[in-house]
mmCIF file of C-alpha atoms in Angstrom:
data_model
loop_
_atom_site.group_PDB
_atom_site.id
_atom_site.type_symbol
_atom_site.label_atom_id
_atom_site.label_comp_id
_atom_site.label_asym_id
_atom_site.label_seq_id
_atom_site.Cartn_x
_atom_site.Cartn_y
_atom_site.Cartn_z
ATOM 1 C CA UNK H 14 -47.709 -16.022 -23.572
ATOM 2 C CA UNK H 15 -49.358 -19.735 -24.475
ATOM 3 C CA UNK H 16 -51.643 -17.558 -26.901
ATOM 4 C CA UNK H 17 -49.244 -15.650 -28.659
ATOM 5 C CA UNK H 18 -47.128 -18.905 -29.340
ATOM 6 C CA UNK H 19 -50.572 -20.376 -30.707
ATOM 7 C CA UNK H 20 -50.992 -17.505 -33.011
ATOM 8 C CA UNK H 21 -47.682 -17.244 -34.050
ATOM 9 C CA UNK H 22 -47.615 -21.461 -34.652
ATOM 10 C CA UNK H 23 -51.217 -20.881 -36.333
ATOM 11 C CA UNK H 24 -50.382 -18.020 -39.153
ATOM 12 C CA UNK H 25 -46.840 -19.827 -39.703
ATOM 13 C CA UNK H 26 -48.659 -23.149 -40.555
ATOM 14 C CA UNK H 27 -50.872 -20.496 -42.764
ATOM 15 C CA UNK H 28 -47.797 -18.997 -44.412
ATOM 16 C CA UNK H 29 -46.557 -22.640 -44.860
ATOM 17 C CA UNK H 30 -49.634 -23.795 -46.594
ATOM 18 C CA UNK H 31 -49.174 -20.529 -48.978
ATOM 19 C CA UNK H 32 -45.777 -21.509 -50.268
ATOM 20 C CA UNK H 33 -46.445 -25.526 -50.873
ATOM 21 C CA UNK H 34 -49.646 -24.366 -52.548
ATOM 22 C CA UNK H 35 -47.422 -22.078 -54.907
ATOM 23 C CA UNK H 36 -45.046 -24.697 -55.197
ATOM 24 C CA UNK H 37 -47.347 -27.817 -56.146
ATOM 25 C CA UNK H 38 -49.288 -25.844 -58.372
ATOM 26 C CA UNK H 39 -45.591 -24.982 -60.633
ATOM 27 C CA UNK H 40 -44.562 -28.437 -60.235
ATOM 28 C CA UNK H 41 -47.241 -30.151 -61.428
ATOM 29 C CA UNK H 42 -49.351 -27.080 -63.259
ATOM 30 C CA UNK H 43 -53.055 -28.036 -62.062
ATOM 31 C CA UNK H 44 -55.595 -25.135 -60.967
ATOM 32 C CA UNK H 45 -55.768 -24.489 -57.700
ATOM 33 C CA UNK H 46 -58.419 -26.551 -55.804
ATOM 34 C CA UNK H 47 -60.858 -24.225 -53.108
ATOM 35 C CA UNK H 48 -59.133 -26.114 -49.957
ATOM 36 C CA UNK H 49 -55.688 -24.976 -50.703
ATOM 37 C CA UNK H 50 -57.481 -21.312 -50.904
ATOM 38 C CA UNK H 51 -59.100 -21.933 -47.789
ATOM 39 C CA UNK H 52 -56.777 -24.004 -45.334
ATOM 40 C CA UNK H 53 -54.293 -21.050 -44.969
ATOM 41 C CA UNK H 54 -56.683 -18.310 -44.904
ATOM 42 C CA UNK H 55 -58.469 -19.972 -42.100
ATOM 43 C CA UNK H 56 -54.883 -20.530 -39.965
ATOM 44 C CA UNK H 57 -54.535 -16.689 -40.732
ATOM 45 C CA UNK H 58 -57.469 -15.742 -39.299
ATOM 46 C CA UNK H 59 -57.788 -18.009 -36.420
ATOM 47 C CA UNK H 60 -54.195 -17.379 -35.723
ATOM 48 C CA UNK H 61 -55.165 -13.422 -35.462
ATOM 49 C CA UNK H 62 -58.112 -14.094 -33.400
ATOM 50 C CA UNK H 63 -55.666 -15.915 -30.749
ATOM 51 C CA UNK H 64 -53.909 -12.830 -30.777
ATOM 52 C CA UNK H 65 -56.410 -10.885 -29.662
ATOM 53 C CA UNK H 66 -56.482 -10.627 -25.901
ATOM 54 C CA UNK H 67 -53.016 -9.587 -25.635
ATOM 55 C CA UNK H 68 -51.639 -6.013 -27.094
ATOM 56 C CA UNK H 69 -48.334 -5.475 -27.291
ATOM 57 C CA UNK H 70 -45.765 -4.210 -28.868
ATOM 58 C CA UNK H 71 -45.829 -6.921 -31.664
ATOM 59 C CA UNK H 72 -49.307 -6.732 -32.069
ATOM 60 C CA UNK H 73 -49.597 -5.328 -35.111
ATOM 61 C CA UNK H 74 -47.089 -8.341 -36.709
ATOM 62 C CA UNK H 75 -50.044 -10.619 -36.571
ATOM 63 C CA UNK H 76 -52.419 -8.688 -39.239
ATOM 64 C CA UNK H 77 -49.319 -8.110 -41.187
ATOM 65 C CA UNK H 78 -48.681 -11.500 -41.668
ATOM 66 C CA UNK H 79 -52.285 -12.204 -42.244
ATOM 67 C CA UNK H 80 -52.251 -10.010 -45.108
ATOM 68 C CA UNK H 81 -49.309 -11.551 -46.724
ATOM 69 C CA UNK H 82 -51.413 -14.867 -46.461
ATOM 70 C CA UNK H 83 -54.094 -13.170 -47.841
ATOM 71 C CA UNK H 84 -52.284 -11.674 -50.648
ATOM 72 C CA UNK H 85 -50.624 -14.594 -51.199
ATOM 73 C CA UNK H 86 -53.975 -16.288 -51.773
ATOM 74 C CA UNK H 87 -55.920 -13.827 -53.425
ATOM 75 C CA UNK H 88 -53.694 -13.201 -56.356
ATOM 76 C CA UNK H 89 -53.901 -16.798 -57.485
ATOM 77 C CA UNK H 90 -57.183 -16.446 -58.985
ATOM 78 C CA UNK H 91 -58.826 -13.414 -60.331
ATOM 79 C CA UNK H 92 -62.242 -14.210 -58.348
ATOM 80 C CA UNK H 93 -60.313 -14.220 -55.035
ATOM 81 C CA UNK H 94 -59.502 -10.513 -55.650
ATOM 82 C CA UNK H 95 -61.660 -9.188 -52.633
ATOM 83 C CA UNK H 96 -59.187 -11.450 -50.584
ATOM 84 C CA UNK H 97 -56.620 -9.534 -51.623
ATOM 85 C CA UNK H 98 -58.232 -5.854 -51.071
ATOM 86 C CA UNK H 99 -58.876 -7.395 -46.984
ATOM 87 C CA UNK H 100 -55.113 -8.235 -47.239
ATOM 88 C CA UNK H 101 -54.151 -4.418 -48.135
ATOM 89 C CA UNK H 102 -56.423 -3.350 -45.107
ATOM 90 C CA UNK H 103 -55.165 -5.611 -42.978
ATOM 91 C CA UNK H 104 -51.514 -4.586 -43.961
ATOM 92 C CA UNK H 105 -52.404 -1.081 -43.479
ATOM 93 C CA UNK H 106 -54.489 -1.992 -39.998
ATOM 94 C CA UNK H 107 -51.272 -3.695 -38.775
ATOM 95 C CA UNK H 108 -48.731 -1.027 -39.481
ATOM 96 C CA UNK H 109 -50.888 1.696 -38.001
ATOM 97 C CA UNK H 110 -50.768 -0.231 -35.094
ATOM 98 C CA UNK H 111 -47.149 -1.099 -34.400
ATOM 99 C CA UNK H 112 -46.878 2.683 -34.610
ATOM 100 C CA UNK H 113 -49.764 3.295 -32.406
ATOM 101 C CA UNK H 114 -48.758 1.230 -29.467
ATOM 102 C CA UNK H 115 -45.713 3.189 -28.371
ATOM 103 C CA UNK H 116 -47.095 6.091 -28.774
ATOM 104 C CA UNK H 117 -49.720 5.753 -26.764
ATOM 105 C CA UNK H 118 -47.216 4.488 -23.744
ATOM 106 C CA UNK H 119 -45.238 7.596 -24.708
ATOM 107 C CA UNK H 120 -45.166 9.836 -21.762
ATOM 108 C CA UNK H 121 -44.787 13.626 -21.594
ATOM 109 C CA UNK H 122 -44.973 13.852 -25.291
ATOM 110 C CA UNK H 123 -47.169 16.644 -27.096
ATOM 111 C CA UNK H 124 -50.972 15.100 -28.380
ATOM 112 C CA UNK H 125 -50.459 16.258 -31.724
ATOM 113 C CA UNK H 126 -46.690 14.480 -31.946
ATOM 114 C CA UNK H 127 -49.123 11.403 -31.700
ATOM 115 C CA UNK H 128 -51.023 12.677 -34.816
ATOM 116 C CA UNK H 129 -48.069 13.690 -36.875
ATOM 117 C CA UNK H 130 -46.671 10.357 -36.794
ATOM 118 C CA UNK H 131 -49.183 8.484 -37.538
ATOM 119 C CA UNK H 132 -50.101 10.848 -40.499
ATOM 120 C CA UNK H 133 -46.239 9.986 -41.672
ATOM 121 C CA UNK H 134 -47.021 6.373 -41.668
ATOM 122 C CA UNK H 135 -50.131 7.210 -44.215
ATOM 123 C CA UNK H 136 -47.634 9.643 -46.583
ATOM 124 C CA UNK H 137 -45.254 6.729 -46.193
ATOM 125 C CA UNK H 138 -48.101 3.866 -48.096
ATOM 126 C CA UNK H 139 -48.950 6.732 -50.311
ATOM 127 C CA UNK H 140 -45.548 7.835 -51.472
ATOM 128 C CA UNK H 141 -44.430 4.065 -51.949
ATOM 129 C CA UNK H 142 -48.100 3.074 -53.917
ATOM 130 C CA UNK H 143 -46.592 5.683 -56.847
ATOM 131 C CA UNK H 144 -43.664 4.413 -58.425
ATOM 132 C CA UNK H 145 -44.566 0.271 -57.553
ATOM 133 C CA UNK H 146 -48.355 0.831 -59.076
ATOM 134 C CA UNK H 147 -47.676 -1.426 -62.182
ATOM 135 C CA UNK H 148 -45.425 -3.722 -60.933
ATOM 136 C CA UNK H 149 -47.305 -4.099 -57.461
ATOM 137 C CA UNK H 150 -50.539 -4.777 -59.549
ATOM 138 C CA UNK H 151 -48.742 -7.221 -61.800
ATOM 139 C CA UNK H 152 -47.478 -8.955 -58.665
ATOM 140 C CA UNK H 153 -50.892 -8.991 -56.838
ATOM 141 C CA UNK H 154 -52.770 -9.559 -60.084
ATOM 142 C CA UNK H 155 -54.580 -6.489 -59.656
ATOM 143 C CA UNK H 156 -55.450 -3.495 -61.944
ATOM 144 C CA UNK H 157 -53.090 -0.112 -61.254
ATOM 145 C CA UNK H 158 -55.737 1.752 -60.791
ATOM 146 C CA UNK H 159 -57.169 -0.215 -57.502
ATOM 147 C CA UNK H 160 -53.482 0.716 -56.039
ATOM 148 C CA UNK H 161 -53.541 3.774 -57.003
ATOM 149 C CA UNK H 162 -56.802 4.331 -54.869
ATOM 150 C CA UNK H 163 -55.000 2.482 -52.173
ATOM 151 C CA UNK H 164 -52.267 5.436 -52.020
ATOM 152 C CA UNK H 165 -55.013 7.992 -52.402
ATOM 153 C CA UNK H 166 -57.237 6.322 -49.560
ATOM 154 C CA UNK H 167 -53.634 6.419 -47.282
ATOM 155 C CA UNK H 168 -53.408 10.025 -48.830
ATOM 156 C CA UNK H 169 -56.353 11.015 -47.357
ATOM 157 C CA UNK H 170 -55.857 9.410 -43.851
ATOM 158 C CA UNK H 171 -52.559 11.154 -43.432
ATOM 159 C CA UNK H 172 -54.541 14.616 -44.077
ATOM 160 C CA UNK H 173 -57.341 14.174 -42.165
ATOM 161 C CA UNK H 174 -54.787 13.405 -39.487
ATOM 162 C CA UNK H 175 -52.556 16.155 -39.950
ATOM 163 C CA UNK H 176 -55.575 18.376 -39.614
ATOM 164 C CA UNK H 177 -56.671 16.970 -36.252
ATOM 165 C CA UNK H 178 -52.804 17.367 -35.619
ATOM 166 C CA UNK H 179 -52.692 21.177 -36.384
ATOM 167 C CA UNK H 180 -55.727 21.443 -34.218
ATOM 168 C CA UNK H 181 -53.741 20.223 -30.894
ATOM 169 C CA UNK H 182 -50.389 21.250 -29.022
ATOM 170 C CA UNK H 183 -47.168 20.526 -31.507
ATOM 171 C CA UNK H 184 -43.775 20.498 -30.061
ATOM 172 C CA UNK H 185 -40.856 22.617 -32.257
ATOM 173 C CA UNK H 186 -39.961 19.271 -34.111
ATOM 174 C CA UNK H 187 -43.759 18.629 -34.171
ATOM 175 C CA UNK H 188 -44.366 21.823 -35.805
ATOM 176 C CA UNK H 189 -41.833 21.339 -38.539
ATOM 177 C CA UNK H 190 -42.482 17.705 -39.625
ATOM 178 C CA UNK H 191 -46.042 18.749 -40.181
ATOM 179 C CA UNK H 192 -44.826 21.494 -42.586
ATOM 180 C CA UNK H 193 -42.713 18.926 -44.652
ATOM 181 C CA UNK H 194 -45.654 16.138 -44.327
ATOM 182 C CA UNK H 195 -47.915 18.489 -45.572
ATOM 183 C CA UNK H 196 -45.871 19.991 -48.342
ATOM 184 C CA UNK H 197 -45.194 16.235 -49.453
ATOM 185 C CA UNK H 198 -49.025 15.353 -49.753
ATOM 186 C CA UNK H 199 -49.199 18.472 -51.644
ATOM 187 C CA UNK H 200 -46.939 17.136 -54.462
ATOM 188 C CA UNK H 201 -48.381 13.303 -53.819
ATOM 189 C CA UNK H 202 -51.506 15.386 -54.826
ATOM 190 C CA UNK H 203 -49.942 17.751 -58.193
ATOM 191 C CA UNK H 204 -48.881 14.254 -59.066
ATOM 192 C CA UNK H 205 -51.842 12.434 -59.301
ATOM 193 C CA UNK H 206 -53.023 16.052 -61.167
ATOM 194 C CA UNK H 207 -51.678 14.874 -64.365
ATOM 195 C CA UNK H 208 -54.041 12.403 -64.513
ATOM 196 C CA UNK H 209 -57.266 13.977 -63.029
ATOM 197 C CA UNK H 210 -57.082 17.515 -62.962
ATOM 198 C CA UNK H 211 -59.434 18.032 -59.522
ATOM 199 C CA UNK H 212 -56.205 16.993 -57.823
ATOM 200 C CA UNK H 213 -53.935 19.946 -58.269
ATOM 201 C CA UNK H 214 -56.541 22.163 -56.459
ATOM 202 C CA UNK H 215 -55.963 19.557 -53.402
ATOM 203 C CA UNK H 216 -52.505 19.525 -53.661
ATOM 204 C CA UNK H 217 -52.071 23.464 -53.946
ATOM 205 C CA UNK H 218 -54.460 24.005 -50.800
ATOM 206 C CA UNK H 219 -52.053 21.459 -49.204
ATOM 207 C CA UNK H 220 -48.581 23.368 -50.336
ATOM 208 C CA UNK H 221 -49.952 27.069 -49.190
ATOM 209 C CA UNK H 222 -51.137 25.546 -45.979
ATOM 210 C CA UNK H 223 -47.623 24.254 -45.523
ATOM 211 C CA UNK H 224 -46.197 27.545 -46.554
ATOM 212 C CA UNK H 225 -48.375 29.260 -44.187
ATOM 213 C CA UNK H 226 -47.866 26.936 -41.063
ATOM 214 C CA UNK H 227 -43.928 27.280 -41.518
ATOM 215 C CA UNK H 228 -44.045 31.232 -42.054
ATOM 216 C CA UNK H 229 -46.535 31.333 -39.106
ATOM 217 C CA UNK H 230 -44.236 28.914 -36.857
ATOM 218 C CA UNK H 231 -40.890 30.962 -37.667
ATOM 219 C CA UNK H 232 -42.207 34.547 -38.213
ATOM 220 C CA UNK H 233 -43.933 36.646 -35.228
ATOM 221 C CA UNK H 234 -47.398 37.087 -35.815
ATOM 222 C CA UNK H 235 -47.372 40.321 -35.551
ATOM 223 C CA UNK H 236 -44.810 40.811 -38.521
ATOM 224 C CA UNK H 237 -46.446 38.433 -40.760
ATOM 225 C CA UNK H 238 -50.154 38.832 -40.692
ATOM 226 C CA UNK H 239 -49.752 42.458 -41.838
ATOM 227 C CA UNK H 240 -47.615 41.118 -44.862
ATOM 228 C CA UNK H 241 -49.244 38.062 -45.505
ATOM 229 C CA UNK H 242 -51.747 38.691 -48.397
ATOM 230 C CA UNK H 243 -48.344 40.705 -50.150
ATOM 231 C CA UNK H 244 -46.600 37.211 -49.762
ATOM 232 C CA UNK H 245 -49.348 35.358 -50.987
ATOM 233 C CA UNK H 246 -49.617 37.971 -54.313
ATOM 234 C CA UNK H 247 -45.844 37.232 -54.742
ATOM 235 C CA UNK H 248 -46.096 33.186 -54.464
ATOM 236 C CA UNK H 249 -49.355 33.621 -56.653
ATOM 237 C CA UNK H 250 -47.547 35.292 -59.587
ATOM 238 C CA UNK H 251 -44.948 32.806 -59.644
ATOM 239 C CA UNK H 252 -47.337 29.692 -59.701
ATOM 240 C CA UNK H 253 -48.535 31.640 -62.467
ATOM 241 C CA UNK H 254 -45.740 32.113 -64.366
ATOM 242 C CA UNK H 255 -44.426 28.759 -63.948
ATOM 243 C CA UNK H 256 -44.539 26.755 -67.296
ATOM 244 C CA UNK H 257 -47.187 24.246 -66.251
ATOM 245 C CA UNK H 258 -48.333 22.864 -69.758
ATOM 246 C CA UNK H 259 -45.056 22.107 -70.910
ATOM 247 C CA UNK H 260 -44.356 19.722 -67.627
ATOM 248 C CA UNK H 261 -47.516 17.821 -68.112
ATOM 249 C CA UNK H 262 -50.391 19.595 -66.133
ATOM 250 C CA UNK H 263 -53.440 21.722 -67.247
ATOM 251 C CA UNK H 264 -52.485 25.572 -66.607
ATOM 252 C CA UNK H 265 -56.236 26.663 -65.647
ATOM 253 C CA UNK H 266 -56.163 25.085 -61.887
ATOM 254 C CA UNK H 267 -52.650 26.799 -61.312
ATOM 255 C CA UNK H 268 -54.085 29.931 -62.497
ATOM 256 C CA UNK H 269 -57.505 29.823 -60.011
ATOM 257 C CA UNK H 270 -55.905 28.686 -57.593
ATOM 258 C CA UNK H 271 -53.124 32.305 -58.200
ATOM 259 C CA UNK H 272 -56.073 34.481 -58.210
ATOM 260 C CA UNK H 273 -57.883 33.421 -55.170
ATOM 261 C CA UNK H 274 -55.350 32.841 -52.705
ATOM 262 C CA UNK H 275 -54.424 36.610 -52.544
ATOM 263 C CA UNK H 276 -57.865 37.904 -51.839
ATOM 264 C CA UNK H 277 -58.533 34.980 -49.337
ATOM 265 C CA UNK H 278 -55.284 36.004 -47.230
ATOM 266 C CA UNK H 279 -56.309 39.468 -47.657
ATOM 267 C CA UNK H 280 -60.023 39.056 -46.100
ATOM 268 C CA UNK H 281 -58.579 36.205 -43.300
ATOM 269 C CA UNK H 282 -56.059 38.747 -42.129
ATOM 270 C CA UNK H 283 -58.130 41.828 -42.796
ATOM 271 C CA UNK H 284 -57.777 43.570 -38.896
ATOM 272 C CA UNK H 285 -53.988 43.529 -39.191
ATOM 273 C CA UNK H 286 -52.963 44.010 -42.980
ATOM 274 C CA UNK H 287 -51.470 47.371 -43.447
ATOM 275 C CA UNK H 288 -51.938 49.917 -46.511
ATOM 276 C CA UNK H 289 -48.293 48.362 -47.987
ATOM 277 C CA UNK H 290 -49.949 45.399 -48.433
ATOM 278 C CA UNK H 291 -53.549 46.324 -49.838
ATOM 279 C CA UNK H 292 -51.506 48.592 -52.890
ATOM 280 C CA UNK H 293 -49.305 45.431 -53.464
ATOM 281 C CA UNK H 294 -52.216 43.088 -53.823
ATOM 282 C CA UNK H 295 -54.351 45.612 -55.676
ATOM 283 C CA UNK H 296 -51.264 45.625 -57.975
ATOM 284 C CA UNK H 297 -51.442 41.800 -58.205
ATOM 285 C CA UNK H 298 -54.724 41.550 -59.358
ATOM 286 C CA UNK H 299 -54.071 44.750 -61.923
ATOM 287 C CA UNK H 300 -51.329 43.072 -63.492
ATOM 288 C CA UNK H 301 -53.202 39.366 -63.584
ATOM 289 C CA UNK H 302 -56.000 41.381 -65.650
ATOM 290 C CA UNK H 303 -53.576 43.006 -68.080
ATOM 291 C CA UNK H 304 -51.684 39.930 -68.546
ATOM 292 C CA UNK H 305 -54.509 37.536 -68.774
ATOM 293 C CA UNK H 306 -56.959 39.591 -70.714
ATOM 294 C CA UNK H 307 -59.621 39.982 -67.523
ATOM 295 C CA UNK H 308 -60.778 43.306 -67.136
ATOM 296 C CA UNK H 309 -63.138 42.622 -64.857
ATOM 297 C CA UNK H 310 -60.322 41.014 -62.407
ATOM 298 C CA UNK H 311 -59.090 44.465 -62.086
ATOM 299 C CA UNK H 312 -62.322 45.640 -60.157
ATOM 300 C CA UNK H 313 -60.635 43.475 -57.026
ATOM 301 C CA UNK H 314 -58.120 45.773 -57.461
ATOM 302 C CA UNK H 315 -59.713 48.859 -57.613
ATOM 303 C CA UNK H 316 -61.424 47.755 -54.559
ATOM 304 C CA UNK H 317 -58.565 47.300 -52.367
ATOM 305 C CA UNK H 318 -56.645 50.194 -53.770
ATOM 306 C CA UNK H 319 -59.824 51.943 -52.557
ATOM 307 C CA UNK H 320 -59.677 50.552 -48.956
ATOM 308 C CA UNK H 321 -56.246 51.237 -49.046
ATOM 309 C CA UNK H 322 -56.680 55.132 -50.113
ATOM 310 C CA UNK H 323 -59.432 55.148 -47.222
ATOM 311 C CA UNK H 324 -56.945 54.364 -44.720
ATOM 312 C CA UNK H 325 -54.442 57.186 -45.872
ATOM 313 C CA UNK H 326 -56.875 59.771 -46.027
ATOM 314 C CA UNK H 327 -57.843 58.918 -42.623
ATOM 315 C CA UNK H 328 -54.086 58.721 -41.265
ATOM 316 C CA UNK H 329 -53.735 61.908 -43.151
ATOM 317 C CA UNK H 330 -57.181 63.087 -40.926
ATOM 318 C CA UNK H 331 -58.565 64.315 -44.371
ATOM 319 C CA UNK H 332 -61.868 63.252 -43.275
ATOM 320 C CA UNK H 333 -64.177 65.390 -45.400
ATOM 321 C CA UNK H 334 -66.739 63.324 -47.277
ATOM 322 C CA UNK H 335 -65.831 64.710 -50.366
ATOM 323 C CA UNK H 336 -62.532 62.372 -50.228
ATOM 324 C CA UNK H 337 -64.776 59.387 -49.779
ATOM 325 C CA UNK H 338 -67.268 60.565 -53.037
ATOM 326 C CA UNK H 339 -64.299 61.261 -55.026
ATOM 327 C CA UNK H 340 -63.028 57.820 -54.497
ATOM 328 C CA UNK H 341 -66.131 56.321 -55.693
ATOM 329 C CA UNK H 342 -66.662 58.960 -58.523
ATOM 330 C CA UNK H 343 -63.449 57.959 -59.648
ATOM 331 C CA UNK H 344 -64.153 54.326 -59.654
ATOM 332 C CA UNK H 345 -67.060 54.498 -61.567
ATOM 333 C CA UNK H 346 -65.458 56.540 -64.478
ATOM 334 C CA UNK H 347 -62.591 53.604 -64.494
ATOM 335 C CA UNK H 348 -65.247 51.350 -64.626
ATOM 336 C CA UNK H 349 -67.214 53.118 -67.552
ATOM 337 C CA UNK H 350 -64.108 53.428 -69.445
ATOM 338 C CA UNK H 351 -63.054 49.703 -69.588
ATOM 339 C CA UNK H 352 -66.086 47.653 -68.791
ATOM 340 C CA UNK H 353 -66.638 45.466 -71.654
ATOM 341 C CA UNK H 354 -70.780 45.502 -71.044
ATOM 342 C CA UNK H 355 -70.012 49.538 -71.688
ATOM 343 C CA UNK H 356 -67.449 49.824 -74.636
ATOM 344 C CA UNK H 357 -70.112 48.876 -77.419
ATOM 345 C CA UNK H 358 -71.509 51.759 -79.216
ATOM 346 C CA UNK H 359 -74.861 50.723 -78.416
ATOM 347 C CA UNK H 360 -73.981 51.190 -74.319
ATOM 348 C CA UNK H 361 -73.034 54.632 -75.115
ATOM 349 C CA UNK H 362 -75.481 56.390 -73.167
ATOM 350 C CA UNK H 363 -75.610 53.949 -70.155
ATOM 351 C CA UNK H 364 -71.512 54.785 -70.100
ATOM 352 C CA UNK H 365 -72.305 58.339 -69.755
ATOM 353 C CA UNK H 366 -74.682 57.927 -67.775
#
């Protein structure tokens, strides 16, 4: 008790020292001299130290208010920036750790509860970074893009946390804020897309991961895995069809992101996916190379049409191998016929070949 009333005495005198420093400077408009710099960053910290040896509940009020005195310093003066980039830590430090006290006295609570909250906290400094980047910069006397790398630092936190999270026992509620955290990162992600286009790959691995954690939490296993790669050819064709370049993002990443998805459910779920499935996402990837002009994207087609023809003929116990030569007999006139390499008259004779 005696040392938390120092500290708290210590960083108010700091906080004081702020605010006659701001007002002495606008009443009589001299510079400001190094001591009023340096007399409240030095109750800050000292007043932090005292705090120290005893965590509680509060604990994380004292770096909070050492980063206001920080900030409050550090945008006076554009050489006392790096002040103010210890006062966003130490902002961040604090908040992490009013949140992490109680849950570490939590009882009976799931571990990855623990993880999900504290990956909300890190959504929460990223989602609020976005729309206050200029006028938090002007404030601070920063440039917008050092917040903006402040969200995306907190942006990265929270997923690195939800993937610990996803990695340990969730309870129900557990299991559906991490959907919903992890479809907002997504769009924290598209968002920052329209600037750098590297993003929207992040933030589309972030919104099918979401997808797939809430189908996976709400749908039996055993009904989804067999359907999966079907879903992910109908969510695909959407995100392709979606006008992307008239809302302000590049349409290429949208349209990798379409094509590999599919295939990727399709090998992760390969021992359960049913013969349904494999004609659906051949048809996916037939239709992506008619409509974008790929021929060669409709060879992953033929190949799982293939697989799936394999599997009829063997529920239909037509076993003979001249099924299985007929299939690939087949395949390789479909493949002389279109190939581009092969259409040229002077490929003629390796085509009939």
């Amino acid at each position: 008790q005696p040392l938390s009333t120092m500290a708290i005495a210590t960083i108010a005198l700091g906080i004081l020292t702020v605010l006659i420093g701001e007002w002495r400077v606008r009443r009589t408009g001299e510079p400001y001299p190094w001591s009023w710099n340096l007399i409240p960053l030095g109750y800050g910290a000292f007043g932090w130290l005292l705090s120290l040896p005893e965590w509680s509940a509060t604990s994380g009020l004292y770096p909070i208010a050492v980063a206001l005195i920080a900030m409050g310093v550090g945008r006076r003066q554009p050489q006392w920036m790096p002040v103010t980039l210890l006062g966003l830590a130490a902002l961040s430090f604090g908040s992490f750790e009013l949140l992490l006290y109680p849950l570490l006295k939590a009882q009976g609570r799931q571990a990855g509860d623990g993880f999900v909250a504290l990956g909300a906290l890190g959504l929460g400094f990223a989602i609020i970074e976005y729309p206050l980047e200029r006028g938090g910069a002007r404030l601070l006397n920063l440039a917008p893009n050092i917040l903006r790398i402040y969200g995306q630092i907190h942006w990265g936190l929270a997923s690195v946390l939800l993937a610990i999270a996803l990695s340990l026992p969730l309870s129900t509620t557990g299991e559906s804020l991490w959907g919903l955290e992890m479809l907002l990162l997504g769009g924290y992600a598209l968002l920052q897309g329209k600037r750098q286009a590297p993003w929207i790959y992040l933030g589309l691995i972030e919104i099918f991961a979401a997808l797939g954690e809430t189908l996976y939490v709400h749908i039996p296993s055993s009904q989804l895995l067999p359907w999966a790669a079907a879903i992910a050819s109908g969510v695909a064709l959407g995100l392709y069809s979606l006008p992307w370049q008239r809302w302000g993002w590049p349409k290429s990443p949208f349209l990798h992101v379409a094509l590999a998805v599919p295939l990727l459910v399709a090998m992760f779920t390969a021992p359960a996916i049913n013969t349904s499935t494999l004609l659906l996402t051949g048809g996916f990837y037939g239709w992506m190379a008619f409509v974008s002009q790929a021929t060669r994207l409709s060879y992953v087609g033929l190949a799982l049409t293939n697989v799936a023809a394999l599997r009829l003929l063997s529920e239909l116990h037509l076993t003979s191998q001249v099924w299985g030569v007929s299939l690939v007999g087949l395949s390789l006139l479909f493949v002389a016929q279109i190939d581009p390499a092969l259409r040229s008259p002077s490929r003629r004779e390796i085509r009939h070949l």
